[in-house]
XYZ file of C-alpha atoms in Angstrom:
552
model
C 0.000 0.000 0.000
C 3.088 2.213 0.985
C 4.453 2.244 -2.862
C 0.715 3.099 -4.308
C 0.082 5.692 -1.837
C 3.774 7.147 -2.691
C 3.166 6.555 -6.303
C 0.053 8.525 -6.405
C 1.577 11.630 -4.085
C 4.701 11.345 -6.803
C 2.161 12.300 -9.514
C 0.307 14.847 -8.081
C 3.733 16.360 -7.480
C 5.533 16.014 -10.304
C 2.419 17.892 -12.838
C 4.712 19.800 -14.981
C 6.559 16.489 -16.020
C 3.628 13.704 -15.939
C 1.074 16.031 -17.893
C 3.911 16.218 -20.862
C 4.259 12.624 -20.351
C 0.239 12.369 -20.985
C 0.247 14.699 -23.869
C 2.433 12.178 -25.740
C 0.710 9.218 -24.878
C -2.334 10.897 -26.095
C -0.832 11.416 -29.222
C -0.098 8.083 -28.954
C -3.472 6.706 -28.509
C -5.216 8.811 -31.058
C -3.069 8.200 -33.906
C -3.439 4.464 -32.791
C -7.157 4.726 -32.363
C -7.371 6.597 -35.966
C -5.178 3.674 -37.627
C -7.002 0.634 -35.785
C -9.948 1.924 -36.920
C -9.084 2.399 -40.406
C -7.641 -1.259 -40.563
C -10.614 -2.807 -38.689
C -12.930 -1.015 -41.203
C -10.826 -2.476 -44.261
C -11.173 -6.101 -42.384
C -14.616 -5.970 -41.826
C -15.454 -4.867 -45.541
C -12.990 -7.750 -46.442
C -14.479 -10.266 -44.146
C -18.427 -9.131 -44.243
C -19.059 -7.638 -47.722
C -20.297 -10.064 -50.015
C -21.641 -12.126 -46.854
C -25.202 -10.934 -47.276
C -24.659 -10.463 -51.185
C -25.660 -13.439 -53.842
C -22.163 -13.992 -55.447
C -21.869 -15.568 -59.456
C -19.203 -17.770 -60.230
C -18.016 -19.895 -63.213
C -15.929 -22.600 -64.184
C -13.614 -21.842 -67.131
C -10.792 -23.274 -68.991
C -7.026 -22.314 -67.708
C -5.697 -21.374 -70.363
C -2.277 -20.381 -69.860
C -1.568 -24.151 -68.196
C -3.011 -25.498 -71.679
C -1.080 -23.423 -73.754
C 1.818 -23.903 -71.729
C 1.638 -27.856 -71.940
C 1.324 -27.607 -75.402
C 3.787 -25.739 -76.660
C 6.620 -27.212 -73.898
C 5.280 -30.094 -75.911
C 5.624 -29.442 -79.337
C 8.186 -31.427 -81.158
C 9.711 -27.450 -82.582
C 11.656 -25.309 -80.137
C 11.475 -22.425 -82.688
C 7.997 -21.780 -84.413
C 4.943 -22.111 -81.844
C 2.616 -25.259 -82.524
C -0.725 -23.232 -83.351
C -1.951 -26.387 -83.641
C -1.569 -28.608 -80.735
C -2.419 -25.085 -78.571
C -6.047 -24.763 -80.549
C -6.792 -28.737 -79.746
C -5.768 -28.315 -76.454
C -7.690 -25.471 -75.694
C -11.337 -26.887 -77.679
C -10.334 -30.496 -76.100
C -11.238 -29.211 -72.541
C -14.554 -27.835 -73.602
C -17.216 -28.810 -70.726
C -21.021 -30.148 -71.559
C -24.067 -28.767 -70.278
C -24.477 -32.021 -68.117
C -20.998 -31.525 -67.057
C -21.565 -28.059 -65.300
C -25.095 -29.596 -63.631
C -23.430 -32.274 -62.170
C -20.679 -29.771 -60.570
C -24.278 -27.757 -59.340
C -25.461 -31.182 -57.958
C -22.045 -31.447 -55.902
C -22.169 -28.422 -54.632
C -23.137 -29.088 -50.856
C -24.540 -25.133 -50.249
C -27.649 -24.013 -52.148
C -26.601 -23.077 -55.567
C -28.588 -21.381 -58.175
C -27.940 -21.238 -62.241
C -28.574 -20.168 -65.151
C -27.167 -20.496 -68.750
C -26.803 -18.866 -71.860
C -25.683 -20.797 -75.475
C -24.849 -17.682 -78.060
C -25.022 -18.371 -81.831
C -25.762 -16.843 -84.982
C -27.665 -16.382 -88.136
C -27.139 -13.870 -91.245
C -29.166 -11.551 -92.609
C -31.853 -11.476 -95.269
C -33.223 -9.116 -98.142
C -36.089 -8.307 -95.717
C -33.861 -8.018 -92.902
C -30.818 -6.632 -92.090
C -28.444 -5.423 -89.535
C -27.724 -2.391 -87.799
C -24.729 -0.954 -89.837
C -23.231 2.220 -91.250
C -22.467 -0.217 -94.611
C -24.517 -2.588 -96.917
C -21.682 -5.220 -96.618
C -21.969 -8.809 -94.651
C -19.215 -9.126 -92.177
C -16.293 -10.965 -93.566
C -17.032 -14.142 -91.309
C -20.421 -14.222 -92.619
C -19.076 -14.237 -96.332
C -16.212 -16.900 -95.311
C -18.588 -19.279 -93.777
C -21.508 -19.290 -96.550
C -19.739 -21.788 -98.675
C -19.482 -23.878 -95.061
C -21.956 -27.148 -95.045
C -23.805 -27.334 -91.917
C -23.613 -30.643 -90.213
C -25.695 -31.993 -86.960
C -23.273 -34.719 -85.400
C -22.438 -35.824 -81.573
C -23.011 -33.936 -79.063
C -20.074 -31.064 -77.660
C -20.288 -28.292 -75.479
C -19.298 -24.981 -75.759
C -16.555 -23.415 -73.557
C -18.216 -21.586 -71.042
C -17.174 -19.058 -68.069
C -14.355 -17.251 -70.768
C -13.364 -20.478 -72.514
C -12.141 -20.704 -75.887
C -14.207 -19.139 -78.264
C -15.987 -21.564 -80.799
C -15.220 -20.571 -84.389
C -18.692 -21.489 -84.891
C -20.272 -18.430 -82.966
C -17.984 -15.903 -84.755
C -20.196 -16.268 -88.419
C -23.481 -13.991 -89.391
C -24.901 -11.010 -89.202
C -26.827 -11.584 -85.633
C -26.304 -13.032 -82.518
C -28.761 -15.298 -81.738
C -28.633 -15.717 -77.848
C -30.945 -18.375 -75.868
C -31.520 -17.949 -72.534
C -32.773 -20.709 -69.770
C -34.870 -18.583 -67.721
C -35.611 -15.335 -66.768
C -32.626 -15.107 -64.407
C -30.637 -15.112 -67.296
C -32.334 -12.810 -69.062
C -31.635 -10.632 -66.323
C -28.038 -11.047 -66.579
C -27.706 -10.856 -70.518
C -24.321 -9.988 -71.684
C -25.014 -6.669 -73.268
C -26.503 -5.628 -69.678
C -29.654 -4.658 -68.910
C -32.362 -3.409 -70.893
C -36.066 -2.555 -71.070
C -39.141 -3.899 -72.883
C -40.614 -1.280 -74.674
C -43.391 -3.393 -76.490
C -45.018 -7.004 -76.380
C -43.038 -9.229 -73.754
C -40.058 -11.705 -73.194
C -40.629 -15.233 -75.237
C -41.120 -18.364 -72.915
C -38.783 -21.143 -72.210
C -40.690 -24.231 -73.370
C -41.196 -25.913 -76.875
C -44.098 -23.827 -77.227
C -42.508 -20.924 -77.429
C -39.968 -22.181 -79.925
C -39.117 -19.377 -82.459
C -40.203 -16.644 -80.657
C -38.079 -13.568 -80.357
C -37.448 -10.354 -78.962
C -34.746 -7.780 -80.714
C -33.741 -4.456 -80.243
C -35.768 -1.050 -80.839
C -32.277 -0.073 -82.921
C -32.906 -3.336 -84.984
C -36.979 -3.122 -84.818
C -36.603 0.666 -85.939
C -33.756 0.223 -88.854
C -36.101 -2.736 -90.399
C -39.194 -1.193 -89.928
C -40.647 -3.909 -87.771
C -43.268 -4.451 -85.215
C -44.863 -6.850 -82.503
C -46.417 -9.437 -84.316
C -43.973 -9.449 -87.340
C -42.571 -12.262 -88.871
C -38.874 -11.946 -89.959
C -36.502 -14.111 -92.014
C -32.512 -14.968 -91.161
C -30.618 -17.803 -92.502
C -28.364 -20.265 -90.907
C -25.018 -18.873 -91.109
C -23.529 -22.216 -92.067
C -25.765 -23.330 -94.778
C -27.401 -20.259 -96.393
C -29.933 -22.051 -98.019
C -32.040 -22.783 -95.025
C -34.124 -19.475 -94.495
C -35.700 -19.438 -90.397
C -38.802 -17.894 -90.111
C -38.981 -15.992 -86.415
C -41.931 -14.450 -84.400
C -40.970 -11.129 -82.802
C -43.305 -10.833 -79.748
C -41.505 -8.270 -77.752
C -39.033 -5.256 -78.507
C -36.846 -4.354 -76.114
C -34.220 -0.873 -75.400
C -30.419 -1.401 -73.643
C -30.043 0.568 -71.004
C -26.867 1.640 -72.116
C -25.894 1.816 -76.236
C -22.408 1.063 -77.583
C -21.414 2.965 -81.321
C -18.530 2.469 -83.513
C -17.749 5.770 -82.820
C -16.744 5.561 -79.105
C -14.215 3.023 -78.697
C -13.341 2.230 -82.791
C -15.505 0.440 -85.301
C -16.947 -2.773 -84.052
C -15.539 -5.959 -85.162
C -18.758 -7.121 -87.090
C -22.160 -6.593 -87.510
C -22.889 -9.355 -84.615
C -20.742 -7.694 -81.936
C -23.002 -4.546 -81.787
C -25.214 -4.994 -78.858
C -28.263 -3.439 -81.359
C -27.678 -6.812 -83.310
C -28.470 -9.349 -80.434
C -31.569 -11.355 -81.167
C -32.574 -12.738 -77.503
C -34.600 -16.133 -77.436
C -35.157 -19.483 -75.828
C -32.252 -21.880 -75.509
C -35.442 -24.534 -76.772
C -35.197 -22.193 -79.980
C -31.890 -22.973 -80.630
C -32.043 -26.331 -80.067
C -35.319 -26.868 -82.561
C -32.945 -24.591 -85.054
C -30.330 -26.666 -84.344
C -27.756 -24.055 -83.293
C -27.357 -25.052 -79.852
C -24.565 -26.219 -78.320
C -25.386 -30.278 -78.379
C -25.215 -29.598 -82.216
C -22.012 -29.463 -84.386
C -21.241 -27.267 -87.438
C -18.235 -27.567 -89.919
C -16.512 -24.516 -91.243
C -14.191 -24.558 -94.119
C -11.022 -21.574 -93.802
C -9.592 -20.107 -96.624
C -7.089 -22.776 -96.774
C -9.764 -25.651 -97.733
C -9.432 -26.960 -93.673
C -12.560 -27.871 -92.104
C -13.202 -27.628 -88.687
C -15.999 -29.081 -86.671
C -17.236 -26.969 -83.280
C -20.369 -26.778 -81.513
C -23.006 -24.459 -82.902
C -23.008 -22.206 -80.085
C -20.780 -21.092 -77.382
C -22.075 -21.841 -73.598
C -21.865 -19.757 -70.640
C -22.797 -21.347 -67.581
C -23.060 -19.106 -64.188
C -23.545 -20.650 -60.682
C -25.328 -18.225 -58.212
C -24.095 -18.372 -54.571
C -25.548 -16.987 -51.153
C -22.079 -15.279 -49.629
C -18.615 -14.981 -50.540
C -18.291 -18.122 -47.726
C -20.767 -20.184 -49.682
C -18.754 -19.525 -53.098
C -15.744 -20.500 -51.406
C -17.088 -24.161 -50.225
C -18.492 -24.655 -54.043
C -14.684 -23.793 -54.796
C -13.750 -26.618 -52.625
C -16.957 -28.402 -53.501
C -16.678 -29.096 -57.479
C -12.823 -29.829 -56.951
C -13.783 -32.791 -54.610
C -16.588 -33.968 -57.476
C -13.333 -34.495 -59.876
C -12.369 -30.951 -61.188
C -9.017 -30.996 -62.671
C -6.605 -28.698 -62.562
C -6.867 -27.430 -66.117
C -10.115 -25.444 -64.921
C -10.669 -22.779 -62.663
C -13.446 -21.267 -60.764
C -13.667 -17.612 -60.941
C -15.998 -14.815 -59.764
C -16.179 -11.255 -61.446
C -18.601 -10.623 -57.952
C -15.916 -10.949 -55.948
C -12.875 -9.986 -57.766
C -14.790 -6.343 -58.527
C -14.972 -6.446 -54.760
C -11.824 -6.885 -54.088
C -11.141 -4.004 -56.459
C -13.606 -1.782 -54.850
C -11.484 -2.089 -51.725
C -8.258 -0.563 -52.927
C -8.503 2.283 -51.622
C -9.405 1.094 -48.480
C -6.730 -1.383 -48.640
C -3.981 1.021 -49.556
C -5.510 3.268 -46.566
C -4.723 0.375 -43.932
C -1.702 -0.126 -45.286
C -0.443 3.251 -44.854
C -2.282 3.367 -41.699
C 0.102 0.760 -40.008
C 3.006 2.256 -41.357
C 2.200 5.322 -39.570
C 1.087 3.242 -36.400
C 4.619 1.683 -36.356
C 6.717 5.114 -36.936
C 4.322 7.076 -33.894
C 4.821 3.951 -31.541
C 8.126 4.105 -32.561
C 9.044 8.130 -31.775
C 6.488 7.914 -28.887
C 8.422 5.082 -27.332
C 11.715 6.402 -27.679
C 10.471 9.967 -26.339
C 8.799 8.418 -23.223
C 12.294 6.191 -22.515
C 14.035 9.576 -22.599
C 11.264 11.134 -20.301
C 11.719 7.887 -17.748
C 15.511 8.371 -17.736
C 15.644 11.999 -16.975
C 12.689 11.192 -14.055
C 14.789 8.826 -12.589
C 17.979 10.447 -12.626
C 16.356 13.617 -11.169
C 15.048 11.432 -8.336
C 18.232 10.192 -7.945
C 18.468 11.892 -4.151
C 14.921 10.143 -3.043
C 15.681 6.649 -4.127
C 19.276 6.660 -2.363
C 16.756 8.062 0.781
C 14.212 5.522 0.488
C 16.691 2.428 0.163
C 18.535 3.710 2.784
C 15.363 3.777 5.030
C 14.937 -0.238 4.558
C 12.898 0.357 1.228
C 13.550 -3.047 -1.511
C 15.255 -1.601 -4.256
C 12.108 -3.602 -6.024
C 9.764 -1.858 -4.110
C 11.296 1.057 -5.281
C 11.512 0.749 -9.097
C 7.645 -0.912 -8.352
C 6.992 2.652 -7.657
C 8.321 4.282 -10.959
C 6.468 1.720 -12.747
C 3.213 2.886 -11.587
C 3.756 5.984 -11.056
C 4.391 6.022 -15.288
C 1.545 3.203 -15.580
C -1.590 6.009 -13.832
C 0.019 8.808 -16.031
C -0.095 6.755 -19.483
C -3.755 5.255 -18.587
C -4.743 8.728 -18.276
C -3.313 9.748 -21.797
C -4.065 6.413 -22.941
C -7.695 7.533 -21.774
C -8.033 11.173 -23.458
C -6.577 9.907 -26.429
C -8.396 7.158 -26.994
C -11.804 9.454 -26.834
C -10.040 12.125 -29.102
C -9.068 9.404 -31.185
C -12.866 8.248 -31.702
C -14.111 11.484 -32.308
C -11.885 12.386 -35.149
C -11.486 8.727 -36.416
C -14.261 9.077 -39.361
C -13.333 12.981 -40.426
C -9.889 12.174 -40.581
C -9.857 8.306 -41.643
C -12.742 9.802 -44.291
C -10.085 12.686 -45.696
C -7.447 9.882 -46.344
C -9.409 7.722 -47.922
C -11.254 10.443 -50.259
C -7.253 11.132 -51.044
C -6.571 7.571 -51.758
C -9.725 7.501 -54.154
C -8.753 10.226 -55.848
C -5.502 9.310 -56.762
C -6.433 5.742 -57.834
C -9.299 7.428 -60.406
C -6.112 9.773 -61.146
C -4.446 6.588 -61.824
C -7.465 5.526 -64.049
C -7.836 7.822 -66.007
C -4.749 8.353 -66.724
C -4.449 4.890 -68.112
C -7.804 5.531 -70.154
C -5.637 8.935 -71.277
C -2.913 6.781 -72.575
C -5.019 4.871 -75.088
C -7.039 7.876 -76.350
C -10.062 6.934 -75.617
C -12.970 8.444 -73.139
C -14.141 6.883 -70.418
C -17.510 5.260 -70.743
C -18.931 3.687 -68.066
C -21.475 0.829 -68.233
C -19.481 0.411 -71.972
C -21.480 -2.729 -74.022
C -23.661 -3.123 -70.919
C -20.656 -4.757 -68.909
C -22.009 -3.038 -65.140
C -20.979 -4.449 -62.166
C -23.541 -7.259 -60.045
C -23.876 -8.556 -56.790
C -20.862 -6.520 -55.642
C -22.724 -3.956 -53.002
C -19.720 -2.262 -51.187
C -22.144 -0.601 -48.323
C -21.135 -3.179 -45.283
C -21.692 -3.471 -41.572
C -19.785 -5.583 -38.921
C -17.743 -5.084 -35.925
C -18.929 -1.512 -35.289
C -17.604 -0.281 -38.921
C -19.970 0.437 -42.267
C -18.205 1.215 -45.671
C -20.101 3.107 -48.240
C -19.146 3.314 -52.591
C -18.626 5.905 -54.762
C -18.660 4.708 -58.530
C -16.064 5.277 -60.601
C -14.756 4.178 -64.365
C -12.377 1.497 -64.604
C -11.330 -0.086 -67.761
C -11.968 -3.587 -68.561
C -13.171 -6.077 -70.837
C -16.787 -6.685 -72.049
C -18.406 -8.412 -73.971
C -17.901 -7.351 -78.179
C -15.737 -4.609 -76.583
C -12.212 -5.339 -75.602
C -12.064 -2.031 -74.668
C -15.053 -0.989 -72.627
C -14.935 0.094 -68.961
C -16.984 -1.044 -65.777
C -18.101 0.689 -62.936
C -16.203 0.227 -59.566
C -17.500 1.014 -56.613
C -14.744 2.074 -54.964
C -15.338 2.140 -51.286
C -14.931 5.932 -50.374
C -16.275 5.957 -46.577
C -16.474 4.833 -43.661
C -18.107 4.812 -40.270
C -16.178 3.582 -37.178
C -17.019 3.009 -33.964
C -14.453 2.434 -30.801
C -15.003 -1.624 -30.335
C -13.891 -4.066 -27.527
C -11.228 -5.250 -29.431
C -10.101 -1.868 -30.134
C -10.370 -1.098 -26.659
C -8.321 -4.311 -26.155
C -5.532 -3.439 -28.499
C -5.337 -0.042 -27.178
C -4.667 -1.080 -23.680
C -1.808 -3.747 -24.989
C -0.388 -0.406 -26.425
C -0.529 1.452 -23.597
C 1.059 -0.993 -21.297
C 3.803 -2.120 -23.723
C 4.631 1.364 -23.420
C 4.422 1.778 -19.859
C 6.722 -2.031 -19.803
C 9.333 -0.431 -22.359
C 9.678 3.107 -20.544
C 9.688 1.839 -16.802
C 12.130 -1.074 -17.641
C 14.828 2.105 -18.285
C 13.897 3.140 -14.789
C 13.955 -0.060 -13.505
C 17.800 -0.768 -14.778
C 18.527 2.549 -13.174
C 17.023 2.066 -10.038
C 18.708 -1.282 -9.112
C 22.341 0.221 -9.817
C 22.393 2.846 -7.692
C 23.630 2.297 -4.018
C 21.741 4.064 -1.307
C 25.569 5.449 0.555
C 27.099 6.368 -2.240
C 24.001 8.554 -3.178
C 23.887 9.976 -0.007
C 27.505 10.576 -0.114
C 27.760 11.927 -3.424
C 24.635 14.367 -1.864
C 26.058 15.597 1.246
């Protein structure tokens, strides 16, 4: 009781000295509180974002391990075997039965939906959107091609390998499984402005809904009948019944982001129908085609290309399908992907880059604030130098002694500790907001100075590529993020140029948690440990005579 009762008098006394000491450790704390709270906001976004968020996911082909395999393979060290890399890639080409049995494996609740994208060519009664009265030049290479229906072979789906087969015509003809994928179409999302979407089943078979662009260019209403041909035998004309017209919600011109690659990669020039269409048509992906090059080669590849999407409940949920379709026999040469959370992930930056640079400054103030409070300790302690020779020459342990130091510095830096700790959580979201609007700024800087580099403007939303199932508002552990959209370039679909919207994290709302709490008083006594051991050293190498001595 004797060395708390002294301790306590020594503070009181000693104001000038203990308050500076307090000041510093408040410092301390705030700047601590300020970066814990930035880092604890960037691992809550991390941990809890996509946790209450439906995540999409696909299997697709990896590519580079293909490519790699063949050419390390290839009997020419020199020239690259085009070849044995093309057979490899259209070798590894997954089924429609194949990506429902990796559904059925899944052991979460997974949702899907499909798409199977061919094409068909124009007629004299009806023709593309397009500045020119020409058929795009894989249209005209394929129209000598013989159409074949043969075994069954999927398309690559989830950014496989192309098909050669879905690069010919005019149109794309896109089938969709259900209205879930409808939702999700490629060119993003649009808008029925007359009639209504075409069903799923065989009774619906050849009914269509195409674009106002198209509907408007050909003069064509709800109700119409209009005539295409199969790009791979010509002479086949297919009848189709529009029954709904339909308006993107965002348009994509030739003059934006250069001319389009053919008439089928403009989004106007999509033709949207059931994937029961395609497969009465026989342009679906259980049915082969052969096309001839300019060579005299023929090639055989499904009729359309497949893209397969599994839904998930939560980032967690996606990872245990991960796991999941591995265990049900998924090789190595495929890998499961999600835009959903990799957009995340790149909405977080920011944030990311904010923590980062919040523990560096953590480190450096911990660092100076340690070193500053050893100094402080030292010059205590030699100052006292008189009244510990006087209290160890009393009887007083040398322990006893240096016990006292030790708390004397322990009530000073819980104080600080304290003050800081509350002006840490005021100014936590003002300040912690101002450096991440910084850090936001200077990665759009960073954007758009890329976009600057290749000449061309930013357009957001470009071939209706838009970001889904990505919300960046989160809550958890006392912290809430909130987005701010910004341009990003990446690839979309017919655009390999297009940008998507990122919703870059660009707030966030802390509050002072247990844990925090927790970590802050682990700082405060690892200072207190570090700055009283100094005293401590001091304290038991001084001997009570000689002090006296020295004194008198």
């Amino acid at each position: 009781m004797f060395v708390f009762k002294n301790a306590w008098k020594s503070v009181v006394r000693n104001k000038g000295r203990n308050i500076l000491i307090a000041i510093i450790v408040a410092i301390i704390a705030a700047a601590a509180t300020i970066g814990l709270s930035i880092r604890q906001a960037a691992d809550s976004a991390r941990a809890t974002g996509l946790e209450n968020t439906s995540v999409t996911a696909q299997i697709s082909v990896n590519r580079e391990k293909l490519i790699a395999a063949a050419q390390s393979s290839s009997s020419s060290s020199t020239k690259p075997d085009f070849s044995a890399a093309r057979t490899a890639l259209t070798s590894k080409s997954l089924s429609l039965a194949d990506y429902e049995k990796y559904a059925k494996a899944s052991t979460v609740k997974t949702g899907t939906y499909y798409t199977e994208t061919s094409s068909v060519s124009k007629t004299d009664s009806f023709q593309p959107v397009s500045t020119t009265d020409t058929t795009s030049s894989s249209s005209s290479s394929s129209s000598s091609s013989q159409g074949t229906t043969g075994e069954s072979k999927g398309g690559m789906g989830g950014g496989g390998f192309e098909a050669e087969a879905t690069q010919a015509g005019d149109f794309k003809l896109v089938g969709f499984s259900s209205d879930t994928a409808v939702k999700n179409a490629a060119n993003g999302t649009f808008t029925m402005t007359s009639g209504k979407v075409f069903g799923y089943t065989s009774t619906s078979n050849n009914d269509v809904i195409i674009s106002k662009s198209l509907a408007d260019f050909n003069k064509v209403a709800v109700g119409d009948t209009i005539s295409v041909t199969n790009p791979y035998d010509t002479s086949k004309t297919i009848s189709l019944k529009i029954v709904g017209i339909y308006k993107n919600s965002t348009d994509t011109t030739t003059t934006n982001n250069g001319p389009q690659q053919s008439n089928s990669s403009d989004p106007s020039n999509a033709i949207y129908t059931s994937i029961s269409t395609l497969k009465a048509l026989g342009l679906d992906t259980s049915s082969e085609v052969t096309t001839t090059d300019s060579s005299g080669a023929s090639t055989k590849s499904a009729a359309a290309q497949l893209s397969y999407t599994y839904v998930l409940g939560s980032k967690s949920a996606y990872t245990t399908f991960t796991k999941d379709v591995k265990k049900a026999g998924l090789s190595s040469d495929y890998t499961v992907s999600s835009s959903d959370v990799e957009e995340y992930e790149s909405s977080l930056l920011p944030l990311n880059n904010l923590a980062k640079f919040a523990l560096t400054l953590l480190l450096v103030v911990l660092a100076v604030g340690g070193v500053v409070l050893i100094v402080l300790s030292l010059f205590n302690v030699r100052e006292r130098k008189y009244e510990v020779g006087v209290l160890t020459a009393m009887g007083v342990k040398k322990a006893k002694v240096a016990t006292q130091f030790a708390i004397e510095l322990l009530i000073v830096t819980m104080i600080g500790l304290g003050v800081g700790a509350v002006a840490g959580a005021v100014s936590s979201v003002p300040v912690s907001n101002q450096l991440l609007a910084s850090q936001v700024s200077q990665q759009e800087s960073q954007t758009s100075s890329q976009q600057s580099q290749f000449g061309r403007d930013a357009n957001v939303g470009a071939s209706g590529s838009t970001t889904t199932g990505n919300s960046s508002s989160t809550s958890g552990s006392g912290t809430g993020t909130t987005g701010k959209t910004t341009a990003a370039p990446t690839q979309g679909a017919g655009n390999p140029f297009s940008t998507r919207a990122v919703n870059y994290v660009s707030s966030i709302n802390t509050t002072v948690s247990i844990s925090m709490v927790g970590q802050l008083l682990l700082i405060g006594l690892g200072l207190t440990l570090i700055s009283a051991l100094v005293g401590v050293i001091f304290v038991m190498r001084y001997e009570p005579l000689q002090i006296l001595a020295d004194r008198s």
